[in-house]
Amino acid sequence: QVQLVESGGGVVQPGRSLRLSCAASGFAFSNYDIHWVRQAPGKGLEWVAVISYDGSNKFYAESVQGRFTISRDNSNNTVSLQLNTLRADDTAVYYCTKAPQRWGFDSWGQGTLVTVSS
Amino acid sequence: DIQMTQSPSTLSASVGDRVTITCRASQTINIWLAWYQQKPGKAPKLLIYRASSLESGVSSRFSGSGYGTDFTLTINSLQPDDFATYYCQQYKTYPYTFGQGTNLEIK
């Protein structure tokens, strides 16, 4: 079955960096765009970034543009999200999601919590 | 960016009721709208895509409608498991955006 497993979250000081990973299995990974969505404690969902199925296209939310970088390794079925210059308002659970074309986010990981605090 | 506005923010209902949640986009998104259900501590679950298509495995008590800027999610015959938070999301253009959520609570 489809599985998406995030890792790499933790507590980090403002201004520091963190790298999140999403390991995928159970589907043809290289055929799908992968997105990151985050949710601050007690708040709603916020789309963060996407990488196309072949890695050729990437888009970011304005709130993370220039600080976060998304990448993928289709040989290892993984997607990474590099978080730089972290701020307190980046504190959230980060989910990776699979998105068939024009379908919506049909599979989600369990999320990984990033806490930015001094 | 396309803004998504859901109403109401909170909805109180009883088991067996029929409820409707609305979502309005700040510009046309054609049919590129999805609805998700989220329970505390869990990842969201896709219910509806392309405004009215039911995701596989989702109860037929859930239905979606709308086109352009105005959309609705309807839940028939509410069950105890349906009490959760619901989000709409547009995926016509980047950045994809979500509504602020509707908390469906037991009356």
PDB file of C-alpha atoms in Angstrom:
ATOM      1  CA  GLN A   1       0.000   0.000   0.000  1.00  0.00           C
ATOM      2  CA  VAL A   2       1.012   3.618  -0.421  1.00  0.00           C
ATOM      3  CA  GLN A   3       3.255   4.884   2.343  1.00  0.00           C
ATOM      4  CA  LEU A   4       4.834   8.250   2.928  1.00  0.00           C
ATOM      5  CA  VAL A   5       7.069   8.550   5.970  1.00  0.00           C
ATOM      6  CA  GLU A   6       8.490  11.896   7.053  1.00  0.00           C
ATOM      7  CA  SER A   7      11.537  12.287   9.251  1.00  0.00           C
ATOM      8  CA  GLY A   8      14.007  14.919  10.352  1.00  0.00           C
ATOM      9  CA  GLY A   9      11.876  17.131  12.541  1.00  0.00           C
ATOM     10  CA  GLY A  10      13.006  18.405  15.895  1.00  0.00           C
ATOM     11  CA  VAL A  11      13.735  21.463  17.981  1.00  0.00           C
ATOM     12  CA  VAL A  12      15.990  24.065  16.386  1.00  0.00           C
ATOM     13  CA  GLN A  13      17.015  27.605  17.255  1.00  0.00           C
ATOM     14  CA  PRO A  14      15.898  30.563  15.163  1.00  0.00           C
ATOM     15  CA  GLY A  15      18.185  31.166  12.226  1.00  0.00           C
ATOM     16  CA  ARG A  16      19.393  27.577  12.079  1.00  0.00           C
ATOM     17  CA  SER A  17      18.674  24.885   9.497  1.00  0.00           C
ATOM     18  CA  LEU A  18      16.942  21.531   9.319  1.00  0.00           C
ATOM     19  CA  ARG A  19      16.473  18.937   6.595  1.00  0.00           C
ATOM     20  CA  LEU A  20      13.264  16.965   6.346  1.00  0.00           C
ATOM     21  CA  SER A  21      12.932  13.745   4.391  1.00  0.00           C
ATOM     22  CA  CYS A  22       9.964  11.890   2.963  1.00  0.00           C
ATOM     23  CA  ALA A  23      10.405   8.213   2.110  1.00  0.00           C
ATOM     24  CA  ALA A  24       7.827   6.810  -0.295  1.00  0.00           C
ATOM     25  CA  SER A  25       6.775   3.266  -1.101  1.00  0.00           C
ATOM     26  CA  GLY A  26       3.911   1.331  -2.618  1.00  0.00           C
ATOM     27  CA  PHE A  27       3.483   3.382  -5.785  1.00  0.00           C
ATOM     28  CA  ALA A  28       5.359   4.477  -8.902  1.00  0.00           C
ATOM     29  CA  PHE A  29       7.151   7.331  -7.167  1.00  0.00           C
ATOM     30  CA  SER A  30       8.765   8.840 -10.266  1.00  0.00           C
ATOM     31  CA  ASN A  31       5.326   9.399 -11.830  1.00  0.00           C
ATOM     32  CA  TYR A  32       4.023  11.765  -9.158  1.00  0.00           C
ATOM     33  CA  ASP A  33       4.478  15.311  -8.011  1.00  0.00           C
ATOM     34  CA  ILE A  34       5.191  15.504  -4.281  1.00  0.00           C
ATOM     35  CA  HIS A  35       4.126  18.392  -2.074  1.00  0.00           C
ATOM     36  CA  TRP A  36       4.879  19.570   1.443  1.00  0.00           C
ATOM     37  CA  VAL A  37       2.057  20.995   3.534  1.00  0.00           C
ATOM     38  CA  ARG A  38       2.458  22.314   7.060  1.00  0.00           C
ATOM     39  CA  GLN A  39       0.190  22.978   9.998  1.00  0.00           C
ATOM     40  CA  ALA A  40       1.143  25.249  12.862  1.00  0.00           C
ATOM     41  CA  PRO A  41      -0.138  24.167  16.285  1.00  0.00           C
ATOM     42  CA  GLY A  42      -3.892  24.716  16.472  1.00  0.00           C
ATOM     43  CA  LYS A  43      -3.980  26.310  13.019  1.00  0.00           C
ATOM     44  CA  GLY A  44      -5.058  25.388   9.517  1.00  0.00           C
ATOM     45  CA  LEU A  45      -3.237  23.815   6.612  1.00  0.00           C
ATOM     46  CA  GLU A  46      -0.659  25.754   4.626  1.00  0.00           C
ATOM     47  CA  TRP A  47       0.788  24.571   1.334  1.00  0.00           C
ATOM     48  CA  VAL A  48       4.585  24.926   1.368  1.00  0.00           C
ATOM     49  CA  ALA A  49       6.215  23.557  -1.768  1.00  0.00           C
ATOM     50  CA  VAL A  50       5.978  21.123  -4.675  1.00  0.00           C
ATOM     51  CA  ILE A  51       8.430  19.266  -6.849  1.00  0.00           C
ATOM     52  CA  SER A  52       7.347  17.789 -10.149  1.00  0.00           C
ATOM     53  CA  TYR A  53       7.599  14.083 -10.862  1.00  0.00           C
ATOM     54  CA  ASP A  54      10.960  14.472 -12.628  1.00  0.00           C
ATOM     55  CA  GLY A  55      12.348  17.232 -10.431  1.00  0.00           C
ATOM     56  CA  SER A  56      12.339  19.777 -13.234  1.00  0.00           C
ATOM     57  CA  ASN A  57       9.793  22.142 -11.690  1.00  0.00           C
ATOM     58  CA  LYS A  58       9.591  23.488  -8.174  1.00  0.00           C
ATOM     59  CA  PHE A  59       7.255  26.034  -6.617  1.00  0.00           C
ATOM     60  CA  TYR A  60       7.193  27.536  -3.152  1.00  0.00           C
ATOM     61  CA  ALA A  61       4.868  29.478  -0.913  1.00  0.00           C
ATOM     62  CA  GLU A  62       5.874  33.097  -0.612  1.00  0.00           C
ATOM     63  CA  SER A  63       6.414  32.614   3.124  1.00  0.00           C
ATOM     64  CA  VAL A  64       9.277  30.150   2.501  1.00  0.00           C
ATOM     65  CA  GLN A  65      10.597  31.318  -0.868  1.00  0.00           C
ATOM     66  CA  GLY A  66      14.361  31.755  -0.706  1.00  0.00           C
ATOM     67  CA  ARG A  67      14.679  29.892   2.607  1.00  0.00           C
ATOM     68  CA  PHE A  68      13.363  26.406   1.816  1.00  0.00           C
ATOM     69  CA  THR A  69      14.537  24.120  -0.973  1.00  0.00           C
ATOM     70  CA  ILE A  70      12.763  21.007  -2.196  1.00  0.00           C
ATOM     71  CA  SER A  71      14.548  18.160  -3.989  1.00  0.00           C
ATOM     72  CA  ARG A  72      13.964  14.542  -4.873  1.00  0.00           C
ATOM     73  CA  ASP A  73      15.867  11.351  -5.598  1.00  0.00           C
ATOM     74  CA  ASN A  74      13.817   9.083  -7.818  1.00  0.00           C
ATOM     75  CA  SER A  75      16.368   6.281  -7.514  1.00  0.00           C
ATOM     76  CA  ASN A  76      15.719   6.121  -3.759  1.00  0.00           C
ATOM     77  CA  ASN A  77      12.076   7.228  -3.712  1.00  0.00           C
ATOM     78  CA  THR A  78      12.739  10.156  -1.424  1.00  0.00           C
ATOM     79  CA  VAL A  79      11.915  13.842  -1.304  1.00  0.00           C
ATOM     80  CA  SER A  80      13.762  16.299   0.875  1.00  0.00           C
ATOM     81  CA  LEU A  81      12.914  19.739   2.175  1.00  0.00           C
ATOM     82  CA  GLN A  82      15.851  21.863   3.286  1.00  0.00           C
ATOM     83  CA  LEU A  83      14.737  24.495   5.801  1.00  0.00           C
ATOM     84  CA  ASN A  84      17.158  27.379   6.234  1.00  0.00           C
ATOM     85  CA  THR A  85      17.023  30.559   8.289  1.00  0.00           C
ATOM     86  CA  LEU A  86      14.228  29.143  10.381  1.00  0.00           C
ATOM     87  CA  ARG A  87      11.847  31.449  12.207  1.00  0.00           C
ATOM     88  CA  ALA A  88       9.435  30.897  15.073  1.00  0.00           C
ATOM     89  CA  ASP A  89       6.499  31.005  12.653  1.00  0.00           C
ATOM     90  CA  ASP A  90       7.937  27.981  10.813  1.00  0.00           C
ATOM     91  CA  THR A  91       6.968  25.887  13.833  1.00  0.00           C
ATOM     92  CA  ALA A  92       4.537  23.297  12.498  1.00  0.00           C
ATOM     93  CA  VAL A  93       3.880  19.704  11.639  1.00  0.00           C
ATOM     94  CA  TYR A  94       5.204  19.150   8.124  1.00  0.00           C
ATOM     95  CA  TYR A  95       3.431  16.623   5.919  1.00  0.00           C
ATOM     96  CA  CYS A  96       4.521  15.252   2.573  1.00  0.00           C
ATOM     97  CA  THR A  97       1.730  14.370   0.199  1.00  0.00           C
ATOM     98  CA  LYS A  98       1.315  12.615  -3.121  1.00  0.00           C
ATOM     99  CA  ALA A  99      -0.626  14.381  -5.820  1.00  0.00           C
ATOM    100  CA  PRO A 100      -1.852  12.680  -8.973  1.00  0.00           C
ATOM    101  CA  GLN A 101      -2.392  15.167 -11.756  1.00  0.00           C
ATOM    102  CA  ARG A 102      -5.501  17.265 -11.165  1.00  0.00           C
ATOM    103  CA  TRP A 103      -6.647  14.990  -8.354  1.00  0.00           C
ATOM    104  CA  GLY A 104      -5.905  16.577  -4.990  1.00  0.00           C
ATOM    105  CA  PHE A 105      -3.622  15.168  -2.305  1.00  0.00           C
ATOM    106  CA  ASP A 106      -4.632  11.540  -2.122  1.00  0.00           C
ATOM    107  CA  SER A 107      -2.020  10.208   0.291  1.00  0.00           C
ATOM    108  CA  TRP A 108      -0.307  11.850   3.256  1.00  0.00           C
ATOM    109  CA  GLY A 109       2.460  10.944   5.632  1.00  0.00           C
ATOM    110  CA  GLN A 110       2.020  11.044   9.395  1.00  0.00           C
ATOM    111  CA  GLY A 111       3.890  14.340   9.644  1.00  0.00           C
ATOM    112  CA  THR A 112       7.050  15.474  11.396  1.00  0.00           C
ATOM    113  CA  LEU A 113       7.087  18.267  13.960  1.00  0.00           C
ATOM    114  CA  VAL A 114       9.478  21.168  13.582  1.00  0.00           C
ATOM    115  CA  THR A 115       9.783  23.469  16.576  1.00  0.00           C
ATOM    116  CA  VAL A 116      11.760  26.669  16.199  1.00  0.00           C
ATOM    117  CA  SER A 117      12.601  28.057  19.602  1.00  0.00           C
ATOM    118  CA  SER A 118      15.517  29.514  21.478  1.00  0.00           C
TER     119      SER A 118
ATOM    120  CA  ASP B   1      -2.756  34.307  -4.775  1.00  0.00           C
ATOM    121  CA  ILE B   2      -6.217  32.762  -4.760  1.00  0.00           C
ATOM    122  CA  GLN B   3      -7.936  33.193  -1.411  1.00  0.00           C
ATOM    123  CA  MET B   4     -10.277  30.462  -0.193  1.00  0.00           C
ATOM    124  CA  THR B   5     -12.995  31.415   2.273  1.00  0.00           C
ATOM    125  CA  GLN B   6     -14.954  28.743   4.099  1.00  0.00           C
ATOM    126  CA  SER B   7     -18.143  29.175   6.057  1.00  0.00           C
ATOM    127  CA  PRO B   8     -19.089  28.611   8.706  1.00  0.00           C
ATOM    128  CA  SER B   9     -15.946  28.376  10.823  1.00  0.00           C
ATOM    129  CA  THR B  10     -17.798  26.233  13.337  1.00  0.00           C
ATOM    130  CA  LEU B  11     -20.851  24.110  12.764  1.00  0.00           C
ATOM    131  CA  SER B  12     -22.834  22.351  15.487  1.00  0.00           C
ATOM    132  CA  ALA B  13     -24.969  19.433  14.412  1.00  0.00           C
ATOM    133  CA  SER B  14     -26.453  16.186  15.644  1.00  0.00           C
ATOM    134  CA  VAL B  15     -26.049  12.608  14.526  1.00  0.00           C
ATOM    135  CA  GLY B  16     -28.398  12.035  11.611  1.00  0.00           C
ATOM    136  CA  ASP B  17     -28.387  15.658  10.437  1.00  0.00           C
ATOM    137  CA  ARG B  18     -27.540  16.855   6.951  1.00  0.00           C
ATOM    138  CA  VAL B  19     -24.960  19.639   6.874  1.00  0.00           C
ATOM    139  CA  THR B  20     -23.449  21.867   4.225  1.00  0.00           C
ATOM    140  CA  ILE B  21     -20.121  23.685   4.251  1.00  0.00           C
ATOM    141  CA  THR B  22     -19.396  26.345   1.679  1.00  0.00           C
ATOM    142  CA  CYS B  23     -16.144  27.472   0.131  1.00  0.00           C
ATOM    143  CA  ARG B  24     -15.634  30.542  -2.028  1.00  0.00           C
ATOM    144  CA  ALA B  25     -12.608  31.271  -4.171  1.00  0.00           C
ATOM    145  CA  SER B  26     -11.417  34.808  -4.808  1.00  0.00           C
ATOM    146  CA  GLN B  27     -11.212  34.044  -8.529  1.00  0.00           C
ATOM    147  CA  THR B  28     -12.423  31.267 -10.730  1.00  0.00           C
ATOM    148  CA  ILE B  29     -10.834  27.873 -10.189  1.00  0.00           C
ATOM    149  CA  ASN B  30     -13.115  25.940 -12.555  1.00  0.00           C
ATOM    150  CA  ILE B  31     -13.443  22.490 -10.964  1.00  0.00           C
ATOM    151  CA  TRP B  32     -10.007  22.350  -9.339  1.00  0.00           C
ATOM    152  CA  LEU B  33     -11.186  22.049  -5.778  1.00  0.00           C
ATOM    153  CA  ALA B  34     -10.688  19.364  -3.171  1.00  0.00           C
ATOM    154  CA  TRP B  35     -12.212  18.729   0.244  1.00  0.00           C
ATOM    155  CA  TYR B  36     -10.372  17.121   3.155  1.00  0.00           C
ATOM    156  CA  GLN B  37     -11.360  15.812   6.568  1.00  0.00           C
ATOM    157  CA  GLN B  38      -8.928  16.067   9.454  1.00  0.00           C
ATOM    158  CA  LYS B  39      -9.169  14.630  12.927  1.00  0.00           C
ATOM    159  CA  PRO B  40      -7.006  15.788  15.845  1.00  0.00           C
ATOM    160  CA  GLY B  41      -3.448  14.532  15.616  1.00  0.00           C
ATOM    161  CA  LYS B  42      -3.997  12.936  12.216  1.00  0.00           C
ATOM    162  CA  ALA B  43      -3.132  13.791   8.660  1.00  0.00           C
ATOM    163  CA  PRO B  44      -5.896  15.138   6.430  1.00  0.00           C
ATOM    164  CA  LYS B  45      -7.890  12.690   4.363  1.00  0.00           C
ATOM    165  CA  LEU B  46      -9.027  13.437   0.824  1.00  0.00           C
ATOM    166  CA  LEU B  47     -12.813  13.240   0.441  1.00  0.00           C
ATOM    167  CA  ILE B  48     -13.673  15.000  -2.813  1.00  0.00           C
ATOM    168  CA  TYR B  49     -11.571  16.057  -5.806  1.00  0.00           C
ATOM    169  CA  ARG B  50     -12.455  17.980  -8.968  1.00  0.00           C
ATOM    170  CA  ALA B  51     -15.210  19.638  -6.948  1.00  0.00           C
ATOM    171  CA  SER B  52     -17.607  16.696  -7.082  1.00  0.00           C
ATOM    172  CA  SER B  53     -15.698  13.429  -7.556  1.00  0.00           C
ATOM    173  CA  LEU B  54     -15.780  11.090  -4.578  1.00  0.00           C
ATOM    174  CA  GLU B  55     -12.413   9.659  -3.583  1.00  0.00           C
ATOM    175  CA  SER B  56     -12.265   5.882  -3.556  1.00  0.00           C
ATOM    176  CA  GLY B  57     -13.291   4.400  -0.231  1.00  0.00           C
ATOM    177  CA  VAL B  58     -15.084   7.518   0.987  1.00  0.00           C
ATOM    178  CA  SER B  59     -18.683   7.149   2.102  1.00  0.00           C
ATOM    179  CA  SER B  60     -21.342   8.197  -0.392  1.00  0.00           C
ATOM    180  CA  ARG B  61     -22.853  10.316   2.380  1.00  0.00           C
ATOM    181  CA  PHE B  62     -20.258  12.905   1.328  1.00  0.00           C
ATOM    182  CA  SER B  63     -20.870  14.908  -1.823  1.00  0.00           C
ATOM    183  CA  GLY B  64     -19.429  18.003  -3.413  1.00  0.00           C
ATOM    184  CA  SER B  65     -20.732  20.497  -5.910  1.00  0.00           C
ATOM    185  CA  GLY B  66     -19.900  23.796  -7.504  1.00  0.00           C
ATOM    186  CA  TYR B  67     -17.956  25.402 -10.298  1.00  0.00           C
ATOM    187  CA  GLY B  68     -15.962  28.557 -10.751  1.00  0.00           C
ATOM    188  CA  THR B  69     -15.884  30.325  -7.404  1.00  0.00           C
ATOM    189  CA  ASP B  70     -18.604  28.776  -5.240  1.00  0.00           C
ATOM    190  CA  PHE B  71     -18.502  25.258  -3.868  1.00  0.00           C
ATOM    191  CA  THR B  72     -20.238  23.158  -1.260  1.00  0.00           C
ATOM    192  CA  LEU B  73     -19.538  20.009   0.708  1.00  0.00           C
ATOM    193  CA  THR B  74     -22.613  18.200   1.920  1.00  0.00           C
ATOM    194  CA  ILE B  75     -22.666  15.409   4.477  1.00  0.00           C
ATOM    195  CA  ASN B  76     -25.857  13.407   4.735  1.00  0.00           C
ATOM    196  CA  SER B  77     -26.975  11.512   7.800  1.00  0.00           C
ATOM    197  CA  LEU B  78     -24.116  12.572  10.056  1.00  0.00           C
ATOM    198  CA  GLN B  79     -22.348   9.762  11.865  1.00  0.00           C
ATOM    199  CA  PRO B  80     -20.270  10.078  15.048  1.00  0.00           C
ATOM    200  CA  ASP B  81     -17.087   9.527  13.007  1.00  0.00           C
ATOM    201  CA  ASP B  82     -17.849  12.591  10.852  1.00  0.00           C
ATOM    202  CA  PHE B  83     -17.205  15.126  13.604  1.00  0.00           C
ATOM    203  CA  ALA B  84     -13.904  16.644  12.527  1.00  0.00           C
ATOM    204  CA  THR B  85     -12.441  19.670  10.775  1.00  0.00           C
ATOM    205  CA  TYR B  86     -13.010  20.106   7.047  1.00  0.00           C
ATOM    206  CA  TYR B  87     -10.858  22.059   4.614  1.00  0.00           C
ATOM    207  CA  CYS B  88     -11.317  23.069   1.022  1.00  0.00           C
ATOM    208  CA  GLN B  89      -8.298  23.552  -1.241  1.00  0.00           C
ATOM    209  CA  GLN B  90      -7.831  25.003  -4.676  1.00  0.00           C
ATOM    210  CA  TYR B  91      -5.311  23.413  -6.991  1.00  0.00           C
ATOM    211  CA  LYS B  92      -5.808  25.465 -10.128  1.00  0.00           C
ATOM    212  CA  THR B  93      -2.653  27.531  -9.708  1.00  0.00           C
ATOM    213  CA  TYR B  94       0.355  27.794  -7.438  1.00  0.00           C
ATOM    214  CA  PRO B  95       0.497  28.622  -4.648  1.00  0.00           C
ATOM    215  CA  TYR B  96      -2.177  26.091  -3.797  1.00  0.00           C
ATOM    216  CA  THR B  97      -4.323  27.463  -1.007  1.00  0.00           C
ATOM    217  CA  PHE B  98      -6.608  26.072   1.666  1.00  0.00           C
ATOM    218  CA  GLY B  99      -9.660  27.472   3.325  1.00  0.00           C
ATOM    219  CA  GLN B 100      -9.336  28.263   7.014  1.00  0.00           C
ATOM    220  CA  GLY B 101     -11.289  25.160   8.018  1.00  0.00           C
ATOM    221  CA  THR B 102     -14.714  24.321   9.385  1.00  0.00           C
ATOM    222  CA  ASN B 103     -14.909  22.607  12.740  1.00  0.00           C
ATOM    223  CA  LEU B 104     -17.909  20.287  12.742  1.00  0.00           C
ATOM    224  CA  GLU B 105     -18.864  19.614  16.329  1.00  0.00           C
ATOM    225  CA  ILE B 106     -21.523  17.616  18.078  1.00  0.00           C
ATOM    226  CA  LYS B 107     -24.493  19.668  19.247  1.00  0.00           C
TER     227      LYS B 107
END
